[in-house]
C-alpha positions as a printed NumPy array, in Angstrom:
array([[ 19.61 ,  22.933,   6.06 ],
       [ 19.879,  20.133,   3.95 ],
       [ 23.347,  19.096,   5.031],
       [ 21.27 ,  19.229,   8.844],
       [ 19.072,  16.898,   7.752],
       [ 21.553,  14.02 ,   6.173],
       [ 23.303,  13.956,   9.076],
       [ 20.438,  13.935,  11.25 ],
       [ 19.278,  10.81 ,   9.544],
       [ 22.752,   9.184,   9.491],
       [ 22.383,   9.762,  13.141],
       [ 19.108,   8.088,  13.322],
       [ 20.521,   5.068,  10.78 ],
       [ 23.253,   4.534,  12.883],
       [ 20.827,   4.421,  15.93 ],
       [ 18.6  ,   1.883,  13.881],
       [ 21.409,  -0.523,  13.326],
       [ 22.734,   0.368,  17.151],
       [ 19.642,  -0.931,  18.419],
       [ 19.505,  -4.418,  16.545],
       [ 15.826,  -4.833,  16.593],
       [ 15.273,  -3.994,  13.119],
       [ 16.533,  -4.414,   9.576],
       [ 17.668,  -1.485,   8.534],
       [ 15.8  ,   0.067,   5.721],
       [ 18.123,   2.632,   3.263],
       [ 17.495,   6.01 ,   3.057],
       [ 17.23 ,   6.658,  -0.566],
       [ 16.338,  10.776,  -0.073],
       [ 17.624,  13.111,   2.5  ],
       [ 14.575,  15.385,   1.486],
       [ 11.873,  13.124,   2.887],
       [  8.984,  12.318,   3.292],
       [  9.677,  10.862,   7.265],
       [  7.849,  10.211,   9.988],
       [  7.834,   9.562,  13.821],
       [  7.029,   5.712,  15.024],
       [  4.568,   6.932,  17.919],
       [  3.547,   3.657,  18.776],
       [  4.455,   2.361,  22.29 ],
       [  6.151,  -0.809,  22.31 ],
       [  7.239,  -0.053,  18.634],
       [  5.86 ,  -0.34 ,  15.467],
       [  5.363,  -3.671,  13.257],
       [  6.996,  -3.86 ,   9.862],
       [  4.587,  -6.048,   7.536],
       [  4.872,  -7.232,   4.113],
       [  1.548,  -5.7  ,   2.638],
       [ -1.209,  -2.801,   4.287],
       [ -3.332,  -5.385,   5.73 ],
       [ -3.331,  -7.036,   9.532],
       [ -3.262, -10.237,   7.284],
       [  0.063,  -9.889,   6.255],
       [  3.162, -11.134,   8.186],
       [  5.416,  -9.183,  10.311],
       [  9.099,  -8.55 ,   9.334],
       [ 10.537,  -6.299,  11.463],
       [  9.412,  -3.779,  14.359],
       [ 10.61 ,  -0.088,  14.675],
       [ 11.36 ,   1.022,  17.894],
       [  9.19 ,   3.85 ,  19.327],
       [ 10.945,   7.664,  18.771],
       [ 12.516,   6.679,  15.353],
       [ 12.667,   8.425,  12.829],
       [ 11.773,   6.684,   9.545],
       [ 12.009,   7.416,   5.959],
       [  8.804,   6.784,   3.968],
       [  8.248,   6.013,  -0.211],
       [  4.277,   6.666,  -0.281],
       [  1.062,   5.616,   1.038],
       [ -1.954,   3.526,   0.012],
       [ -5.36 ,   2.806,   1.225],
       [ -5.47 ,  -0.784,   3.438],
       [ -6.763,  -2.331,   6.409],
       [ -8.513,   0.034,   9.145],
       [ -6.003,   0.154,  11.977],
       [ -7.676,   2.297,  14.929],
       [ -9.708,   4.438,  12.599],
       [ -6.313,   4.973,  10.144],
       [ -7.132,   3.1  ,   6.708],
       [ -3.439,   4.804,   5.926],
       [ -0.083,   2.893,   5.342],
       [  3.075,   3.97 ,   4.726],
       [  5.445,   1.748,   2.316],
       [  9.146,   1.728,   3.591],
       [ 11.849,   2.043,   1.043],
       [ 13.997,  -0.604,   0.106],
       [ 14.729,  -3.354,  -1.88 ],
       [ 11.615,  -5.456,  -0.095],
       [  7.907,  -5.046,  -0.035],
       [  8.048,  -3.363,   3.749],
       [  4.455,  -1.589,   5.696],
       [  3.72 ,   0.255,   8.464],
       [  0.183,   1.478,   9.46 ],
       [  0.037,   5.54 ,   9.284],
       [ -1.832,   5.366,  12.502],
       [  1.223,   4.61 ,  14.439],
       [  3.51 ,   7.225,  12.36 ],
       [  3.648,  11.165,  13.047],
       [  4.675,  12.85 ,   9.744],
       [  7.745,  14.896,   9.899],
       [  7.275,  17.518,   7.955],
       [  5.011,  16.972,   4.329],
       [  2.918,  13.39 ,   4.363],
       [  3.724,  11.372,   1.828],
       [  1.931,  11.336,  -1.76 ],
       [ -0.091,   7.712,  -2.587],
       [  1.762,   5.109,  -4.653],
       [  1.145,   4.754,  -7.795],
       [  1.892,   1.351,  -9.896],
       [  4.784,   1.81 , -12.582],
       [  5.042,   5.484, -12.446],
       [  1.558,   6.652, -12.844],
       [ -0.921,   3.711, -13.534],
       [ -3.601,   2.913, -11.3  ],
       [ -3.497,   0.329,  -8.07 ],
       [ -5.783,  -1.51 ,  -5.887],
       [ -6.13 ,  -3.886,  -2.705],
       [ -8.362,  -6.895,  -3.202],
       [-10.647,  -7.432,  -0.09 ],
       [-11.42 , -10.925,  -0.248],
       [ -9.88 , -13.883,  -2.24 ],
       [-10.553, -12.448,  -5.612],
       [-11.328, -14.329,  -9.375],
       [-10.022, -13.156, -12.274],
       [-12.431, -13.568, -15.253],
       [-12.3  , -13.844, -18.743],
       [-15.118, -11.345, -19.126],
       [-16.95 ,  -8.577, -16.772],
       [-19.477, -11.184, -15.321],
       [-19.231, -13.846, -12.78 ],
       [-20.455, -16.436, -15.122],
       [-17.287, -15.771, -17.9  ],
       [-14.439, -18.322, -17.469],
       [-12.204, -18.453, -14.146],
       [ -8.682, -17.731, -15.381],
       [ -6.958, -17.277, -12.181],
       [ -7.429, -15.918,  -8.405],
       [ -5.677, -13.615,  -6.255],
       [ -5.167, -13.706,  -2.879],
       [ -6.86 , -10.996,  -0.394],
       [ -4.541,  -8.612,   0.427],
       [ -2.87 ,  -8.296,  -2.754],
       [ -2.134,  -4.871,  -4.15 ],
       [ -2.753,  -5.033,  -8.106],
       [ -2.313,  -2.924, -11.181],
       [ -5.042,  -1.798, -12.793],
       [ -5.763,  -0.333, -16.646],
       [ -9.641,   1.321, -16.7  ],
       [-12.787,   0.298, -15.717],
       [-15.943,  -0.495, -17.673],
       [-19.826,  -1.753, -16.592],
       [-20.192,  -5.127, -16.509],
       [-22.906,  -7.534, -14.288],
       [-23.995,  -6.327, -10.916],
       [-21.734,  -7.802,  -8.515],
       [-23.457,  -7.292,  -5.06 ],
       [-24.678,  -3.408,  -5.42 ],
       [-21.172,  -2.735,  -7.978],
       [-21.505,  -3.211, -11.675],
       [-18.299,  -1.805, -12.383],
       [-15.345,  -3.866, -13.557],
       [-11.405,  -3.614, -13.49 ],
       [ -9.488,  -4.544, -16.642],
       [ -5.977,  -6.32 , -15.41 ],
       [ -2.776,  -5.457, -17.776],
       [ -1.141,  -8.248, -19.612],
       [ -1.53 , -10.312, -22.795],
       [ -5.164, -11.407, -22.579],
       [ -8.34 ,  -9.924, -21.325],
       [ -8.572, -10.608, -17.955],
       [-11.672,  -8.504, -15.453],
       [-11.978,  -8.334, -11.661],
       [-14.656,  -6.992,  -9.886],
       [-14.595,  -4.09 ,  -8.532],
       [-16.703,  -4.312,  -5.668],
       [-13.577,  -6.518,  -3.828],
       [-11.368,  -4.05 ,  -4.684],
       [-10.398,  -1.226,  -2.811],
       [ -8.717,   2.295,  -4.897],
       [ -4.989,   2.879,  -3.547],
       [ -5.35 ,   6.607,  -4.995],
       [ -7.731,   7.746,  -7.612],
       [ -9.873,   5.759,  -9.337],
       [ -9.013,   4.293, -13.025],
       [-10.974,   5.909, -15.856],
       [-12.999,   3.966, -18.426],
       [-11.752,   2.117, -21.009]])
């Protein structure tokens, strides 16, 4: 069985390349996860799970592709699913458009088992868990970000709960503009 399925996906590499109209992602585990590009006209490679994001590729309909992990993103036909690609860049395709082949993929975790999120707007990082503590920085919508725990901070429109960022200082984002990729962090 298993030597069936590395050459069946040396056969679909070698069809991937053949074809020229995408960068050929590695396969880094004959056991899977995989899925079936279902979309007609092919499938658009982006560089985050958002619409937002650029393209960087497209996967022709009928492939077969190998598939890291999934997070929560941008609603594509009622599918708030995408797939990350494996590889040595930061590759998406929306779930809608993919069939799994055999067992879906587990979410992605940051790091090996911290917690993640997708801002939802252009998101400021505070120094504090209120809108009126300093501005240290903002990140861009879109962005996928590690978090540590949560806590209650000011009401930020119906959401009083705050995200703690890692890293040297104390730095909060709300999490109202954030969206979970997996479970949710605990408190601090």
């Amino acid at each position: 069985m298993r030597k069936n399925r590395i050459r069946f996906m040396a056969v679909t590499a070698a069809a991937t390349i053949a074809a020229g109209l995408f960068t050929a992602v590695p396969v880094q585990a004959a056991d899977g996860p995989f899925g079936r590009v279902i979309a007609n006209g092919g499938l658009r490679v982006r560089t985050g799970p958002s619409l937002l994001n650029r393209t960087s590729g497209l996967i022709p309909q009928g492939n077969v592709i190998p598939i890291d992990c999934k997070v929560r993103g941008d609603n594509v036909d009622g599918n708030n699913l995408w797939y990350a690609l494996p590889g040595v860049g930061n590759e998406w395709v929306s779930a809608r458009y993919v069939a799994n082949v055999g067992p879906a993929p587990a979410y992605c975790y940051v790091d090996g088992g911290g917690f993640a999120g997708m801002t939802t707007v252009t998101l400021n990082v505070r120094s504090r868990p209120t809108p009126a503590s300093t501005l240290r920085g903002v990140i861009s919508r879109g962005s996928t970000i590690e978090i540590d725990c949560k806590v209650r901070g000011a009401n930020v429109d119906g959401n009083s709960f705050w995200y703690a960022l890692p890293g040297v200082g104390n730095e909060w984002v709300s999490a109202r503009y954030v969206r979970n990729i997996g479970a949710a962090p605990p408190f601090c």
